Amino acid sequence: MQQSFNTNPIVMEDPPMVEDSVAVEQHEHRMRLMLSSIDLGTANALRRSMIAEVRTMAIDEVMMIKNTSVLPDEFLGHRLGLLPLTSAAADGFTDSRECTCMGHCGTCSVTLTLHVKCDGTEPLAVTTKHFQSNHDQVHPVESFGGDDVGPVLLAKLAPGQELHIVCIAKQGIGREHAKWMPTAAVGFQYDPDNALRHTFLEHPEQWPRNPYSKLRDHGDDKREADFDPTAKCDTFYFDIESTGVMTAKDICIRGASALREKLEKLEQALMDLSPQPDLFKE
């Protein structure tokens, strides 16, 4: 059953400003949240962690057994590498560089096989639904956000043409390659009424009012707050959109966990430092 997805901005009345407050509007593959009592560096660290530190699955090796289509092997290989794969179980796999196997195994990888031949008289559309995976939780994403968009088109085969491809999917993070990024977009804003003038609006009255604006009580004419150079950036409005590999909620949770883990490692490394002589003493 097709689900509706509300893409309208959130309008929050009197958003909570208590310490560490969080307000959330959540859908399967998109989430908006408001964080307060944090600084710009912390907010950006969380954003970058969601983009680059969340582990997902992606095709890393492609073996072309047979390709008689008009598309060259390199074109298909590049296209396959960027396919989003469901990755809710990605943390259960071992990094392939740390695995003890000689190539790939079920502990560090998933095998996806595509074998299609056009036996009819009309061209055959080859899509991600033709893939066979040896892991029931890792397979190409077929729909997004409840929209009935169907599987991804990979190629079209003329009568008699054939594709036989074996792909090896491995665990990775977006910091290493964009194919492992779980997000289509992650952004935040911190000054909805432009009080700090970090954005120049030549004609503010021609711009639509920000959905998080606090100027709703001033009528429709006022679209920009008075300049306030002392305003604090301590409330951030996030918009997180998934590629479909996992829910936006999981991306946020795993991004925060990855950031916390890195900080804990830094703390432990500093605690393990032995006293050193003062190198700056004259």
PDB file of C-alpha atoms in Angstrom:
ATOM      1  CA  MET A   1       0.000   0.000   0.000  1.00  0.00           C
ATOM      2  CA  GLN A   2       1.400   3.367  -1.023  1.00  0.00           C
ATOM      3  CA  GLN A   3       2.138   5.716   1.865  1.00  0.00           C
ATOM      4  CA  SER A   4       1.971   9.483   1.762  1.00  0.00           C
ATOM      5  CA  PHE A   5       5.073  11.439   2.739  1.00  0.00           C
ATOM      6  CA  ASN A   6       4.727  14.919   4.131  1.00  0.00           C
ATOM      7  CA  THR A   7       7.425  17.159   2.691  1.00  0.00           C
ATOM      8  CA  ASN A   8       6.056  20.365   4.188  1.00  0.00           C
ATOM      9  CA  PRO A   9       8.375  22.137   6.623  1.00  0.00           C
ATOM     10  CA  ILE A  10       7.728  21.813  10.333  1.00  0.00           C
ATOM     11  CA  VAL A  11       6.103  24.778  12.023  1.00  0.00           C
ATOM     12  CA  MET A  12       6.864  24.618  15.725  1.00  0.00           C
ATOM     13  CA  GLU A  13       4.917  26.830  18.086  1.00  0.00           C
ATOM     14  CA  ASP A  14       7.014  28.019  21.008  1.00  0.00           C
ATOM     15  CA  PRO A  15       9.797  25.413  20.550  1.00  0.00           C
ATOM     16  CA  PRO A  16      11.230  24.157  23.843  1.00  0.00           C
ATOM     17  CA  MET A  17      14.420  25.917  24.842  1.00  0.00           C
ATOM     18  CA  VAL A  18      15.290  23.938  27.950  1.00  0.00           C
ATOM     19  CA  GLU A  19      18.740  22.432  28.291  1.00  0.00           C
ATOM     20  CA  ASP A  20      19.558  19.699  25.733  1.00  0.00           C
ATOM     21  CA  SER A  21      16.023  19.754  24.324  1.00  0.00           C
ATOM     22  CA  VAL A  22      15.197  17.689  21.242  1.00  0.00           C
ATOM     23  CA  ALA A  23      12.107  18.011  19.050  1.00  0.00           C
ATOM     24  CA  VAL A  24      11.555  15.466  16.298  1.00  0.00           C
ATOM     25  CA  GLU A  25       9.365  14.929  13.225  1.00  0.00           C
ATOM     26  CA  GLN A  26      10.102  11.485  11.885  1.00  0.00           C
ATOM     27  CA  HIS A  27       9.317   9.532   8.732  1.00  0.00           C
ATOM     28  CA  GLU A  28      10.922   6.321   7.541  1.00  0.00           C
ATOM     29  CA  HIS A  29      13.596   7.910   5.375  1.00  0.00           C
ATOM     30  CA  ARG A  30      13.464  11.524   6.481  1.00  0.00           C
ATOM     31  CA  MET A  31      13.661  13.168   9.882  1.00  0.00           C
ATOM     32  CA  ARG A  32      13.700  16.707  11.169  1.00  0.00           C
ATOM     33  CA  LEU A  33      14.937  17.477  14.645  1.00  0.00           C
ATOM     34  CA  MET A  34      15.800  20.484  16.750  1.00  0.00           C
ATOM     35  CA  LEU A  35      18.737  20.443  19.146  1.00  0.00           C
ATOM     36  CA  SER A  36      19.359  23.234  21.621  1.00  0.00           C
ATOM     37  CA  SER A  37      22.051  24.066  24.179  1.00  0.00           C
ATOM     38  CA  ILE A  38      24.868  22.931  21.867  1.00  0.00           C
ATOM     39  CA  ASP A  39      27.431  24.886  19.876  1.00  0.00           C
ATOM     40  CA  LEU A  40      28.150  25.054  16.165  1.00  0.00           C
ATOM     41  CA  GLY A  41      31.148  22.711  16.341  1.00  0.00           C
ATOM     42  CA  THR A  42      29.159  19.968  18.067  1.00  0.00           C
ATOM     43  CA  ALA A  43      26.278  20.283  15.612  1.00  0.00           C
ATOM     44  CA  ASN A  44      28.612  20.090  12.613  1.00  0.00           C
ATOM     45  CA  ALA A  45      30.508  17.135  14.139  1.00  0.00           C
ATOM     46  CA  LEU A  46      27.212  15.255  14.428  1.00  0.00           C
ATOM     47  CA  ARG A  47      26.301  16.137  10.830  1.00  0.00           C
ATOM     48  CA  ARG A  48      29.660  14.946   9.507  1.00  0.00           C
ATOM     49  CA  SER A  49      29.470  11.765  11.578  1.00  0.00           C
ATOM     50  CA  MET A  50      26.091  10.868  10.064  1.00  0.00           C
ATOM     51  CA  ILE A  51      27.487  11.401   6.565  1.00  0.00           C
ATOM     52  CA  ALA A  52      30.909   9.795   6.889  1.00  0.00           C
ATOM     53  CA  GLU A  53      31.077   7.483   9.926  1.00  0.00           C
ATOM     54  CA  VAL A  54      27.947   5.288   9.710  1.00  0.00           C
ATOM     55  CA  ARG A  55      28.768   1.797   8.455  1.00  0.00           C
ATOM     56  CA  THR A  56      26.799   0.543   5.449  1.00  0.00           C
ATOM     57  CA  MET A  57      27.079  -2.129   2.777  1.00  0.00           C
ATOM     58  CA  ALA A  58      28.028  -1.398  -0.838  1.00  0.00           C
ATOM     59  CA  ILE A  59      29.256  -3.371  -3.830  1.00  0.00           C
ATOM     60  CA  ASP A  60      33.055  -3.315  -3.759  1.00  0.00           C
ATOM     61  CA  GLU A  61      34.001  -6.020  -6.289  1.00  0.00           C
ATOM     62  CA  VAL A  62      32.349  -6.820  -9.616  1.00  0.00           C
ATOM     63  CA  MET A  63      33.132  -9.941 -11.644  1.00  0.00           C
ATOM     64  CA  MET A  64      31.845  -9.793 -15.209  1.00  0.00           C
ATOM     65  CA  ILE A  65      31.302 -13.385 -16.263  1.00  0.00           C
ATOM     66  CA  LYS A  66      29.388 -12.548 -19.427  1.00  0.00           C
ATOM     67  CA  ASN A  67      28.277  -9.237 -20.905  1.00  0.00           C
ATOM     68  CA  THR A  68      26.908  -9.111 -24.446  1.00  0.00           C
ATOM     69  CA  SER A  69      24.932  -5.901 -23.896  1.00  0.00           C
ATOM     70  CA  VAL A  70      25.860  -2.610 -25.558  1.00  0.00           C
ATOM     71  CA  LEU A  71      27.162  -1.241 -22.233  1.00  0.00           C
ATOM     72  CA  PRO A  72      30.877  -1.705 -21.480  1.00  0.00           C
ATOM     73  CA  ASP A  73      31.988  -3.549 -18.356  1.00  0.00           C
ATOM     74  CA  GLU A  74      33.404  -0.395 -16.752  1.00  0.00           C
ATOM     75  CA  PHE A  75      30.118   1.477 -17.143  1.00  0.00           C
ATOM     76  CA  LEU A  76      28.127  -1.313 -15.519  1.00  0.00           C
ATOM     77  CA  GLY A  77      30.694  -1.774 -12.762  1.00  0.00           C
ATOM     78  CA  HIS A  78      30.555   1.893 -11.820  1.00  0.00           C
ATOM     79  CA  ARG A  79      26.761   1.851 -11.858  1.00  0.00           C
ATOM     80  CA  LEU A  80      26.607  -1.246  -9.666  1.00  0.00           C
ATOM     81  CA  GLY A  81      29.045   0.210  -7.149  1.00  0.00           C
ATOM     82  CA  LEU A  82      26.716   3.126  -6.439  1.00  0.00           C
ATOM     83  CA  LEU A  83      23.586   1.041  -5.876  1.00  0.00           C
ATOM     84  CA  PRO A  84      22.190   1.555  -2.358  1.00  0.00           C
ATOM     85  CA  LEU A  85      21.972  -1.720  -0.423  1.00  0.00           C
ATOM     86  CA  THR A  86      19.871  -2.261   2.678  1.00  0.00           C
ATOM     87  CA  SER A  87      22.328  -1.920   5.553  1.00  0.00           C
ATOM     88  CA  ALA A  88      20.478  -2.352   8.828  1.00  0.00           C
ATOM     89  CA  ALA A  89      22.708  -5.384   9.502  1.00  0.00           C
ATOM     90  CA  ALA A  90      25.962  -3.719   8.390  1.00  0.00           C
ATOM     91  CA  ASP A  91      27.430  -3.557  11.907  1.00  0.00           C
ATOM     92  CA  GLY A  92      27.268  -7.347  12.084  1.00  0.00           C
ATOM     93  CA  PHE A  93      29.922  -7.740   9.373  1.00  0.00           C
ATOM     94  CA  THR A  94      33.668  -7.633   9.879  1.00  0.00           C
ATOM     95  CA  ASP A  95      35.808  -5.123   8.019  1.00  0.00           C
ATOM     96  CA  SER A  96      37.210  -7.056   5.044  1.00  0.00           C
ATOM     97  CA  ARG A  97      40.731  -5.807   5.814  1.00  0.00           C
ATOM     98  CA  GLU A  98      40.522  -7.274   9.315  1.00  0.00           C
ATOM     99  CA  CYS A  99      38.944 -10.591   8.299  1.00  0.00           C
ATOM    100  CA  THR A 100      41.137 -13.686   8.408  1.00  0.00           C
ATOM    101  CA  CYS A 101      39.802 -15.083   5.112  1.00  0.00           C
ATOM    102  CA  MET A 102      41.946 -15.011   1.982  1.00  0.00           C
ATOM    103  CA  GLY A 103      39.446 -13.108  -0.177  1.00  0.00           C
ATOM    104  CA  HIS A 104      35.875 -12.787   0.995  1.00  0.00           C
ATOM    105  CA  CYS A 105      33.557 -14.858   3.142  1.00  0.00           C
ATOM    106  CA  GLY A 106      30.177 -14.692   4.838  1.00  0.00           C
ATOM    107  CA  THR A 107      31.701 -12.909   7.818  1.00  0.00           C
ATOM    108  CA  CYS A 108      32.939  -9.901   5.870  1.00  0.00           C
ATOM    109  CA  SER A 109      30.878  -9.824   2.669  1.00  0.00           C
ATOM    110  CA  VAL A 110      27.661 -10.617   0.835  1.00  0.00           C
ATOM    111  CA  THR A 111      27.464 -12.114  -2.661  1.00  0.00           C
ATOM    112  CA  LEU A 112      24.878 -10.784  -5.110  1.00  0.00           C
ATOM    113  CA  THR A 113      24.388 -12.535  -8.443  1.00  0.00           C
ATOM    114  CA  LEU A 114      22.762 -11.166 -11.577  1.00  0.00           C
ATOM    115  CA  HIS A 115      22.120 -13.576 -14.466  1.00  0.00           C
ATOM    116  CA  VAL A 116      19.628 -12.441 -17.094  1.00  0.00           C
ATOM    117  CA  LYS A 117      19.172 -13.336 -20.758  1.00  0.00           C
ATOM    118  CA  CYS A 118      16.678 -11.851 -23.178  1.00  0.00           C
ATOM    119  CA  ASP A 119      14.967 -14.831 -24.774  1.00  0.00           C
ATOM    120  CA  GLY A 120      11.984 -12.882 -26.132  1.00  0.00           C
ATOM    121  CA  THR A 121      11.521 -10.720 -29.175  1.00  0.00           C
ATOM    122  CA  GLU A 122      11.269  -7.435 -27.265  1.00  0.00           C
ATOM    123  CA  PRO A 123      13.992  -5.605 -25.303  1.00  0.00           C
ATOM    124  CA  LEU A 124      14.270  -6.712 -21.675  1.00  0.00           C
ATOM    125  CA  ALA A 125      14.751  -4.198 -18.847  1.00  0.00           C
ATOM    126  CA  VAL A 126      17.322  -5.454 -16.320  1.00  0.00           C
ATOM    127  CA  THR A 127      16.713  -3.992 -12.871  1.00  0.00           C
ATOM    128  CA  THR A 128      17.884  -4.529  -9.310  1.00  0.00           C
ATOM    129  CA  LYS A 129      15.001  -6.950  -8.734  1.00  0.00           C
ATOM    130  CA  HIS A 130      16.929  -9.495 -10.836  1.00  0.00           C
ATOM    131  CA  PHE A 131      19.682  -9.672  -8.190  1.00  0.00           C
ATOM    132  CA  GLN A 132      19.911 -12.769  -6.000  1.00  0.00           C
ATOM    133  CA  SER A 133      21.542 -12.192  -2.606  1.00  0.00           C
ATOM    134  CA  ASN A 134      22.942 -14.836  -0.255  1.00  0.00           C
ATOM    135  CA  HIS A 135      21.933 -12.669   2.748  1.00  0.00           C
ATOM    136  CA  ASP A 136      18.282 -11.916   3.395  1.00  0.00           C
ATOM    137  CA  GLN A 137      19.030  -8.544   5.053  1.00  0.00           C
ATOM    138  CA  VAL A 138      21.358  -7.170   2.359  1.00  0.00           C
ATOM    139  CA  HIS A 139      19.842  -6.506  -1.054  1.00  0.00           C
ATOM    140  CA  PRO A 140      19.319  -3.509  -3.385  1.00  0.00           C
ATOM    141  CA  VAL A 141      16.889  -0.848  -2.167  1.00  0.00           C
ATOM    142  CA  GLU A 142      13.727  -1.174  -4.253  1.00  0.00           C
ATOM    143  CA  SER A 143      11.589   1.692  -3.009  1.00  0.00           C
ATOM    144  CA  PHE A 144      12.066   4.959  -1.185  1.00  0.00           C
ATOM    145  CA  GLY A 145       9.910   6.786   1.297  1.00  0.00           C
ATOM    146  CA  GLY A 146       6.787   4.743   0.543  1.00  0.00           C
ATOM    147  CA  ASP A 147       6.769   5.925  -3.082  1.00  0.00           C
ATOM    148  CA  ASP A 148       6.082   3.203  -5.635  1.00  0.00           C
ATOM    149  CA  VAL A 149       9.055   4.097  -7.828  1.00  0.00           C
ATOM    150  CA  GLY A 150      10.081   0.518  -8.588  1.00  0.00           C
ATOM    151  CA  PRO A 151      13.598  -0.971  -8.769  1.00  0.00           C
ATOM    152  CA  VAL A 152      16.608   0.757 -10.329  1.00  0.00           C
ATOM    153  CA  LEU A 153      17.082   0.223 -14.064  1.00  0.00           C
ATOM    154  CA  LEU A 154      20.548  -1.159 -14.816  1.00  0.00           C
ATOM    155  CA  ALA A 155      20.481  -1.919 -18.538  1.00  0.00           C
ATOM    156  CA  LYS A 156      18.292  -3.019 -21.427  1.00  0.00           C
ATOM    157  CA  LEU A 157      19.014  -6.207 -23.318  1.00  0.00           C
ATOM    158  CA  ALA A 158      18.157  -6.794 -26.954  1.00  0.00           C
ATOM    159  CA  PRO A 159      16.965 -10.274 -28.006  1.00  0.00           C
ATOM    160  CA  GLY A 160      19.772 -12.764 -27.497  1.00  0.00           C
ATOM    161  CA  GLN A 161      21.881 -10.541 -25.229  1.00  0.00           C
ATOM    162  CA  GLU A 162      22.935 -11.753 -21.789  1.00  0.00           C
ATOM    163  CA  LEU A 163      24.315 -10.417 -18.511  1.00  0.00           C
ATOM    164  CA  HIS A 164      25.989 -12.607 -15.901  1.00  0.00           C
ATOM    165  CA  ILE A 165      27.581 -10.669 -13.059  1.00  0.00           C
ATOM    166  CA  VAL A 166      28.723 -11.620  -9.562  1.00  0.00           C
ATOM    167  CA  CYS A 167      29.086  -8.751  -7.066  1.00  0.00           C
ATOM    168  CA  ILE A 168      30.743  -8.746  -3.658  1.00  0.00           C
ATOM    169  CA  ALA A 169      29.320  -6.243  -1.159  1.00  0.00           C
ATOM    170  CA  LYS A 170      31.444  -5.189   1.794  1.00  0.00           C
ATOM    171  CA  GLN A 171      31.105  -2.998   4.841  1.00  0.00           C
ATOM    172  CA  GLY A 172      32.510   0.529   4.770  1.00  0.00           C
ATOM    173  CA  ILE A 173      32.000   4.170   5.694  1.00  0.00           C
ATOM    174  CA  GLY A 174      31.404   7.289   3.626  1.00  0.00           C
ATOM    175  CA  ARG A 175      34.726   8.803   4.692  1.00  0.00           C
ATOM    176  CA  GLU A 176      36.427   6.160   2.547  1.00  0.00           C
ATOM    177  CA  HIS A 177      34.094   6.324  -0.485  1.00  0.00           C
ATOM    178  CA  ALA A 178      30.792   8.020  -1.297  1.00  0.00           C
ATOM    179  CA  LYS A 179      29.140   4.694  -2.161  1.00  0.00           C
ATOM    180  CA  TRP A 180      29.046   3.904   1.573  1.00  0.00           C
ATOM    181  CA  MET A 181      27.286   7.155   2.496  1.00  0.00           C
ATOM    182  CA  PRO A 182      23.877   6.416   4.067  1.00  0.00           C
ATOM    183  CA  THR A 183      22.527   9.922   3.506  1.00  0.00           C
ATOM    184  CA  ALA A 184      21.189  11.728   0.469  1.00  0.00           C
ATOM    185  CA  ALA A 185      21.444  15.012   2.369  1.00  0.00           C
ATOM    186  CA  VAL A 186      22.064  16.213   5.916  1.00  0.00           C
ATOM    187  CA  GLY A 187      21.802  19.893   6.666  1.00  0.00           C
ATOM    188  CA  PHE A 188      21.081  22.215   9.526  1.00  0.00           C
ATOM    189  CA  GLN A 189      20.346  25.880  10.124  1.00  0.00           C
ATOM    190  CA  TYR A 190      20.823  27.973  13.230  1.00  0.00           C
ATOM    191  CA  ASP A 191      19.525  31.472  12.424  1.00  0.00           C
ATOM    192  CA  PRO A 192      16.074  31.152  10.823  1.00  0.00           C
ATOM    193  CA  ASP A 193      15.402  34.901  10.964  1.00  0.00           C
ATOM    194  CA  ASN A 194      18.901  35.940   9.795  1.00  0.00           C
ATOM    195  CA  ALA A 195      19.554  38.083  12.863  1.00  0.00           C
ATOM    196  CA  LEU A 196      23.310  37.526  12.515  1.00  0.00           C
ATOM    197  CA  ARG A 197      23.263  38.538   8.831  1.00  0.00           C
ATOM    198  CA  HIS A 198      25.321  35.529   7.798  1.00  0.00           C
ATOM    199  CA  THR A 199      23.131  35.562   4.678  1.00  0.00           C
ATOM    200  CA  PHE A 200      22.629  38.715   2.636  1.00  0.00           C
ATOM    201  CA  LEU A 201      19.037  39.223   1.466  1.00  0.00           C
ATOM    202  CA  GLU A 202      18.768  42.257  -0.789  1.00  0.00           C
ATOM    203  CA  HIS A 203      14.961  42.182  -0.666  1.00  0.00           C
ATOM    204  CA  PRO A 204      13.926  40.212   2.463  1.00  0.00           C
ATOM    205  CA  GLU A 205      10.242  40.879   1.835  1.00  0.00           C
ATOM    206  CA  GLN A 206      10.444  38.815  -1.368  1.00  0.00           C
ATOM    207  CA  TRP A 207      11.686  35.724   0.425  1.00  0.00           C
ATOM    208  CA  PRO A 208       9.312  33.149   1.967  1.00  0.00           C
ATOM    209  CA  ARG A 209       9.318  33.089   5.728  1.00  0.00           C
ATOM    210  CA  ASN A 210      11.484  30.422   7.282  1.00  0.00           C
ATOM    211  CA  PRO A 211       9.370  27.581   8.751  1.00  0.00           C
ATOM    212  CA  TYR A 212      11.256  27.923  12.044  1.00  0.00           C
ATOM    213  CA  SER A 213      10.796  31.691  12.192  1.00  0.00           C
ATOM    214  CA  LYS A 214       9.957  33.423  15.469  1.00  0.00           C
ATOM    215  CA  LEU A 215       8.471  36.398  13.619  1.00  0.00           C
ATOM    216  CA  ARG A 216       5.049  34.889  13.049  1.00  0.00           C
ATOM    217  CA  ASP A 217       3.516  37.350  15.537  1.00  0.00           C
ATOM    218  CA  HIS A 218       4.795  40.348  13.560  1.00  0.00           C
ATOM    219  CA  GLY A 219       2.498  39.870  10.573  1.00  0.00           C
ATOM    220  CA  ASP A 220       3.408  38.899   7.037  1.00  0.00           C
ATOM    221  CA  ASP A 221       5.478  41.988   6.282  1.00  0.00           C
ATOM    222  CA  LYS A 222       8.462  41.234   8.528  1.00  0.00           C
ATOM    223  CA  ARG A 223      10.596  38.502   7.016  1.00  0.00           C
ATOM    224  CA  GLU A 224      13.947  39.258   8.645  1.00  0.00           C
ATOM    225  CA  ALA A 225      14.868  39.963  12.267  1.00  0.00           C
ATOM    226  CA  ASP A 226      16.665  43.106  13.325  1.00  0.00           C
ATOM    227  CA  PHE A 227      20.431  42.798  13.202  1.00  0.00           C
ATOM    228  CA  ASP A 228      21.776  41.366  16.452  1.00  0.00           C
ATOM    229  CA  PRO A 229      25.543  40.751  16.431  1.00  0.00           C
ATOM    230  CA  THR A 230      25.383  39.297  19.966  1.00  0.00           C
ATOM    231  CA  ALA A 231      22.831  36.585  19.112  1.00  0.00           C
ATOM    232  CA  LYS A 232      23.846  33.086  20.213  1.00  0.00           C
ATOM    233  CA  CYS A 233      23.926  30.063  17.910  1.00  0.00           C
ATOM    234  CA  ASP A 234      22.710  27.430  20.360  1.00  0.00           C
ATOM    235  CA  THR A 235      19.668  25.976  18.593  1.00  0.00           C
ATOM    236  CA  PHE A 236      20.055  23.910  15.430  1.00  0.00           C
ATOM    237  CA  TYR A 237      17.372  22.597  13.083  1.00  0.00           C
ATOM    238  CA  PHE A 238      18.484  19.393  11.339  1.00  0.00           C
ATOM    239  CA  ASP A 239      17.002  17.813   8.214  1.00  0.00           C
ATOM    240  CA  ILE A 240      18.219  14.249   7.625  1.00  0.00           C
ATOM    241  CA  GLU A 241      17.370  12.320   4.458  1.00  0.00           C
ATOM    242  CA  SER A 242      18.364   8.700   3.910  1.00  0.00           C
ATOM    243  CA  THR A 243      19.233   7.012   0.625  1.00  0.00           C
ATOM    244  CA  GLY A 244      17.012   4.129   1.706  1.00  0.00           C
ATOM    245  CA  VAL A 245      19.780   1.902   3.071  1.00  0.00           C
ATOM    246  CA  MET A 246      18.393   2.386   6.599  1.00  0.00           C
ATOM    247  CA  THR A 247      15.918   4.637   8.348  1.00  0.00           C
ATOM    248  CA  ALA A 248      16.794   8.243   9.116  1.00  0.00           C
ATOM    249  CA  LYS A 249      16.399   7.438  12.815  1.00  0.00           C
ATOM    250  CA  ASP A 250      19.051   4.703  12.593  1.00  0.00           C
ATOM    251  CA  ILE A 251      21.400   7.066  10.761  1.00  0.00           C
ATOM    252  CA  CYS A 252      21.060   9.642  13.524  1.00  0.00           C
ATOM    253  CA  ILE A 253      21.554   7.087  16.302  1.00  0.00           C
ATOM    254  CA  ARG A 254      24.547   5.427  14.647  1.00  0.00           C
ATOM    255  CA  GLY A 255      26.104   8.770  13.749  1.00  0.00           C
ATOM    256  CA  ALA A 256      25.883   9.920  17.368  1.00  0.00           C
ATOM    257  CA  SER A 257      27.289   6.571  18.555  1.00  0.00           C
ATOM    258  CA  ALA A 258      30.223   6.802  16.130  1.00  0.00           C
ATOM    259  CA  LEU A 259      31.002  10.325  17.338  1.00  0.00           C
ATOM    260  CA  ARG A 260      30.856   9.238  20.971  1.00  0.00           C
ATOM    261  CA  GLU A 261      33.129   6.265  20.252  1.00  0.00           C
ATOM    262  CA  LYS A 262      35.763   8.504  18.657  1.00  0.00           C
ATOM    263  CA  LEU A 263      35.656  10.882  21.617  1.00  0.00           C
ATOM    264  CA  GLU A 264      35.984   7.972  24.058  1.00  0.00           C
ATOM    265  CA  LYS A 265      39.053   6.722  22.163  1.00  0.00           C
ATOM    266  CA  LEU A 266      40.570  10.199  22.318  1.00  0.00           C
ATOM    267  CA  GLU A 267      39.876  10.414  26.041  1.00  0.00           C
ATOM    268  CA  GLN A 268      41.459   7.015  26.653  1.00  0.00           C
ATOM    269  CA  ALA A 269      44.509   7.890  24.562  1.00  0.00           C
ATOM    270  CA  LEU A 270      45.028  11.089  26.564  1.00  0.00           C
ATOM    271  CA  MET A 271      44.665   9.221  29.850  1.00  0.00           C
ATOM    272  CA  ASP A 272      47.267   6.663  28.727  1.00  0.00           C
ATOM    273  CA  LEU A 273      49.845   9.332  27.957  1.00  0.00           C
ATOM    274  CA  SER A 274      52.831   9.139  30.264  1.00  0.00           C
ATOM    275  CA  PRO A 275      54.196  12.377  31.710  1.00  0.00           C
ATOM    276  CA  GLN A 276      56.548  14.050  29.251  1.00  0.00           C
ATOM    277  CA  PRO A 277      59.270  16.615  29.920  1.00  0.00           C
ATOM    278  CA  ASP A 278      58.294  20.197  29.243  1.00  0.00           C
ATOM    279  CA  LEU A 279      59.531  20.607  25.691  1.00  0.00           C
ATOM    280  CA  PHE A 280      58.653  24.295  25.645  1.00  0.00           C
ATOM    281  CA  LYS A 281      60.634  25.208  28.733  1.00  0.00           C
ATOM    282  CA  GLU A 282      63.531  27.463  27.959  1.00  0.00           C
TER     283      GLU A 282
END
